Coordinates of C-alpha atoms and ligand atoms in Angstrom, one line a residue:
M199 CA -16.7 -7.7 13.1
S200 CA -18.5 -4.9 14.8
E201 CA -17.6 -1.3 14.6
N202 CA -16.5 -1.3 18.3
E203 CA -14.2 -4.2 17.7
A204 CA -12.6 -2.4 14.7
V205 CA -11.9 0.6 16.9
A206 CA -10.4 -1.6 19.6
G207 CA -8.3 -3.4 16.9
L208 CA -7.0 0.0 15.6
A209 CA -6.0 1.0 19.2
L210 CA -4.1 -2.3 19.7
V211 CA -2.3 -2.1 16.3
R212 CA -1.3 1.5 17.1
A213 CA 0.1 0.5 20.5
R214 CA 2.0 -2.4 18.9
I215 CA 3.5 -0.2 16.2
G216 CA 4.6 2.2 19.0
E217 CA 6.2 -0.7 20.8
A218 CA 7.9 -2.0 17.7
E219 CA 9.3 1.5 16.9
K220 CA 10.8 1.7 20.4
Q221 CA 12.3 -1.8 20.1
A222 CA 13.9 -0.9 16.8
G223 CA 15.3 2.3 18.2
R224 CA 13.2 4.3 15.8
P225 CA 11.4 7.6 16.6
A226 CA 7.8 7.4 17.8
G227 CA 5.4 8.1 14.9
S228 CA 8.0 7.2 12.2
V229 CA 5.9 4.3 10.8
L230 CA 2.7 5.1 9.0
L231 CA -0.3 2.8 9.5
V232 CA -2.2 2.1 6.3
A233 CA -5.6 0.6 7.4
V234 CA -6.5 -2.0 4.8
S235 CA -10.3 -1.7 4.5
K236 CA -10.9 -4.0 1.5
T237 CA -14.2 -6.0 1.7
H238 CA -15.3 -4.0 4.8
E239 CA -18.5 -2.0 4.9
A240 CA -18.7 1.8 5.0
A241 CA -20.1 1.8 8.6
T242 CA -17.2 -0.1 10.0
I243 CA -14.7 2.0 8.1
R244 CA -16.4 5.2 9.3
S245 CA -16.0 4.2 12.9
V246 CA -12.2 3.8 12.3
I247 CA -12.2 7.2 10.6
E248 CA -13.9 8.6 13.6
A249 CA -11.3 7.1 15.8
G250 CA -8.7 9.2 14.0
Q251 CA -7.3 6.9 11.3
R252 CA -6.7 8.9 8.1
V253 CA -4.8 6.6 5.7
F254 CA -6.5 3.6 4.1
G255 CA -5.6 0.9 1.6
E256 CA -7.9 -0.8 -0.9
N257 CA -6.9 -3.5 -3.4
K258 CA -9.6 -3.0 -6.1
V259 CA -10.3 0.1 -8.1
Q260 CA -14.0 -0.7 -8.5
E261 CA -14.6 -1.4 -4.8
A262 CA -12.8 1.7 -3.8
K263 CA -14.8 3.8 -6.3
A264 CA -18.0 2.5 -4.9
K265 CA -17.1 3.1 -1.2
W266 CA -14.8 6.0 -0.9
P267 CA -16.2 9.1 -2.5
A268 CA -19.0 9.2 0.2
L269 CA -16.7 8.3 3.1
R270 CA -14.2 10.9 2.0
G271 CA -16.8 13.5 1.6
D272 CA -16.8 14.2 5.3
H273 CA -13.0 14.0 5.6
P274 CA -11.2 15.4 2.5
E275 CA -7.8 15.0 4.3
I276 CA -8.1 11.2 4.0
E277 CA -5.3 9.5 2.0
L278 CA -6.3 6.5 -0.1
R279 CA -3.8 4.0 -1.3
L280 CA -4.1 1.4 -4.0
I281 CA -2.4 -1.8 -2.8
G282 CA -3.7 -4.3 -5.3
P283 CA -2.8 -5.1 -8.9
L284 CA -3.7 -2.5 -11.5
Q285 CA -5.0 -3.3 -14.9
S286 CA -3.9 -0.9 -17.6
N287 CA -7.5 -0.1 -18.6
K288 CA -8.2 1.1 -15.0
A289 CA -5.2 3.4 -14.9
G290 CA -7.3 6.5 -15.5
E291 CA -9.7 5.7 -12.7
A292 CA -6.9 4.9 -10.4
V293 CA -5.2 8.2 -11.0
A294 CA -8.4 10.0 -10.4
L295 CA -9.2 8.2 -7.2
F296 CA -6.1 7.3 -5.3
D297 CA -3.5 9.5 -3.6
V298 CA -0.9 6.8 -3.6
I299 CA -0.5 3.8 -6.0
E300 CA 1.7 1.2 -4.5
T301 CA 1.6 -1.4 -7.3
V302 CA 3.5 -0.1 -10.2
D303 CA 4.9 -3.4 -11.5
R304 CA 5.5 -3.3 -15.2
E305 CA 6.3 -1.1 -18.2
K306 CA 2.8 -1.0 -19.5
I307 CA 1.3 0.3 -16.2
A308 CA 4.1 2.8 -15.9
R309 CA 3.4 4.1 -19.4
E310 CA -0.4 4.3 -18.8
L311 CA 0.0 6.1 -15.5
G312 CA 2.4 8.6 -17.1
K313 CA -0.2 9.3 -19.8
E314 CA -3.1 9.6 -17.4
M315 CA -1.2 11.9 -15.0
E316 CA -0.4 14.2 -17.9
K317 CA -4.0 14.2 -19.1
Q318 CA -5.6 14.7 -15.7
G319 CA -3.0 17.0 -14.1
R320 CA -3.2 14.8 -11.0
R321 CA -0.1 13.1 -9.7
P322 CA -0.6 10.3 -7.1
R323 CA 2.6 9.3 -5.3
L324 CA 3.9 6.0 -6.6
Y325 CA 5.6 2.8 -5.3
V326 CA 7.1 0.0 -7.3
Q327 CA 6.0 -3.5 -6.2
V328 CA 8.8 -6.0 -6.0
N329 CA 8.2 -9.7 -6.2
T330 CA 10.9 -10.5 -3.6
G331 CA 10.0 -14.2 -3.5
E332 CA 9.9 -14.4 -7.4
E333 CA 6.6 -16.2 -7.1
A334 CA 5.0 -17.0 -10.4
Q335 CA 1.5 -16.2 -9.2
K336 CA 2.4 -12.9 -7.6
A337 CA 2.6 -9.4 -9.2
G338 CA 5.7 -7.3 -8.9
I339 CA 8.9 -6.7 -10.7
A340 CA 11.7 -9.2 -10.2
P341 CA 14.3 -8.1 -7.6
G342 CA 17.1 -8.2 -10.2
E343 CA 15.2 -5.7 -12.4
A344 CA 13.8 -3.4 -9.8
V345 CA 16.5 -0.7 -9.7
A346 CA 16.6 -0.4 -13.5
F347 CA 12.8 -0.3 -13.6
V348 CA 12.7 2.5 -11.1
E349 CA 15.2 4.4 -13.2
R350 CA 13.2 3.8 -16.4
C351 CA 10.0 5.0 -14.7
R352 CA 11.8 8.3 -14.3
S353 CA 13.5 8.5 -17.6
E354 CA 11.0 7.0 -19.9
Y355 CA 7.6 7.7 -18.4
G356 CA 8.2 10.9 -16.3
L357 CA 7.2 9.2 -13.1
S358 CA 8.7 10.0 -9.8
I359 CA 8.8 6.9 -7.6
E360 CA 8.6 7.4 -3.9
G361 CA 9.4 3.9 -2.6
L362 CA 9.1 0.1 -2.9
M363 CA 6.5 -2.3 -1.8
C364 CA 6.5 -6.1 -1.3
I365 CA 4.3 -9.0 -0.1
P366 CA 6.6 -11.8 1.0
P367 CA 5.7 -15.4 0.3
A368 CA 3.0 -16.6 2.8
D369 CA 5.0 -19.6 3.9
E370 CA 8.4 -18.1 4.5
N371 CA 10.2 -16.2 7.1
P372 CA 9.5 -12.6 5.9
G373 CA 12.7 -11.1 7.4
P374 CA 15.0 -11.8 4.4
H375 CA 12.3 -10.4 2.0
F376 CA 12.1 -7.2 4.0
A377 CA 15.9 -6.9 4.1
L378 CA 16.0 -7.4 0.3
L379 CA 13.4 -4.7 -0.2
E380 CA 15.4 -2.3 2.0
K381 CA 18.6 -3.0 0.1
L382 CA 16.9 -2.5 -3.3
A383 CA 15.4 0.8 -2.1
R384 CA 18.8 2.0 -1.0
Q385 CA 20.3 1.1 -4.3
A386 CA 17.6 2.9 -6.1
G387 CA 17.9 6.0 -3.9
L388 CA 14.4 5.6 -2.4
S389 CA 13.5 6.3 1.2
K390 CA 10.0 4.7 1.5
L391 CA 9.3 1.1 2.3
S392 CA 5.8 -0.3 2.3
M393 CA 6.1 -3.7 4.0
G394 CA 4.4 -5.7 6.7
M395 CA 0.8 -6.9 7.1
S396 CA -1.2 -8.2 10.1
G397 CA 1.0 -11.2 10.7
D398 CA 4.4 -9.5 10.3
Y399 CA 4.2 -5.7 10.7
E400 CA 6.3 -5.6 13.9
T401 CA 9.0 -7.6 12.1
A402 CA 8.8 -5.2 9.1
I403 CA 9.3 -2.2 11.4
G404 CA 12.5 -3.8 12.6
F405 CA 13.7 -4.0 9.0
G406 CA 12.9 -0.3 8.3
A407 CA 9.3 -0.3 7.1
T408 CA 8.1 3.3 6.7
S409 CA 4.5 2.2 6.3
V410 CA 2.7 -1.0 7.2
R411 CA -0.5 -2.3 5.6
V412 CA -2.7 -3.8 8.2
G413 CA -6.2 -5.2 7.5
S414 CA -7.4 -8.2 9.6
A415 CA -5.7 -7.1 12.8
I416 CA -7.9 -4.0 12.8
F417 CA -11.1 -5.1 11.0
G418 CA -11.2 -8.8 11.7
A419 CA -11.2 -11.6 9.2
R420 CA -12.4 -10.9 5.7
E421 CA -15.2 -13.0 4.2
T422 CA -13.8 -15.3 1.6
H423 CA -15.8 -16.2 -1.4
Ligands
PLP1447 C1 -5.1 -7.5 2.1 C2 -3.7 -6.9 2.0 C3 -3.1 -6.5 3.1 C4 -3.6 -6.6 4.5 O1 -3.6 -8.0 4.9 P1 -3.9 -8.4 6.4 O2 -3.1 -9.7 6.5 O3 -5.3 -8.5 6.5 O4 -3.3 -7.4 7.3 C5 -1.8 -5.9 3.0 N1 -1.3 -5.7 1.7 C6 -1.9 -6.1 0.6 C7 -1.2 -5.9 -0.7 C8 -3.1 -6.7 0.7 O5 -3.8 -7.1 -0.4

């Protein structure tokens, strides 16, 4: 997709978010757009930055490390979010690079992040990923364990969790998954909900999403390998 198309995609997604906020009776600007730039080239991303977008999501530490230091050089206020699974041996790099890590999903990662934050004196904001569909192939903590896990992140690992994140099963109505995530966040005393992607961000806004992670609706289809 060309740079102009990405800029047009961004404008369209922003307009739809505004419309969905209105429909849901929520204040304009209450939903944060995370532009998911994974697999896309720096030139395309730069055009979206120039159009005013400041919050981006990447799913791989290595890819983000290769692309973002240069892109960010011109715009230090950019916020970069990790939205893909984190391996414990990459925790240090993730803490150094990202402003928000949305995929805290097990004890080992929580422990490593706690250690790295202490060591680096840098504290990215954190979300716990919940596997709302309890899918075997998907990362995330089981819904029944989520509230206790958030509590242990605080008490055992010194981590302050800001919100919850989910990716509903691809072949199901996402509504019940968004509702479940909202309920778990309330039980855990958390106010932030990262939910909704290109196909369902308007639905997610109706269920209380505070941020939506949108890739292909802005940047076009990703190349699959
Ligand atoms: C790729 C990705 C997205 C964006 O997906 P689109 O359908 O392209 O909007 C959102 N969240 C996560 C976790 C992703 O990996």
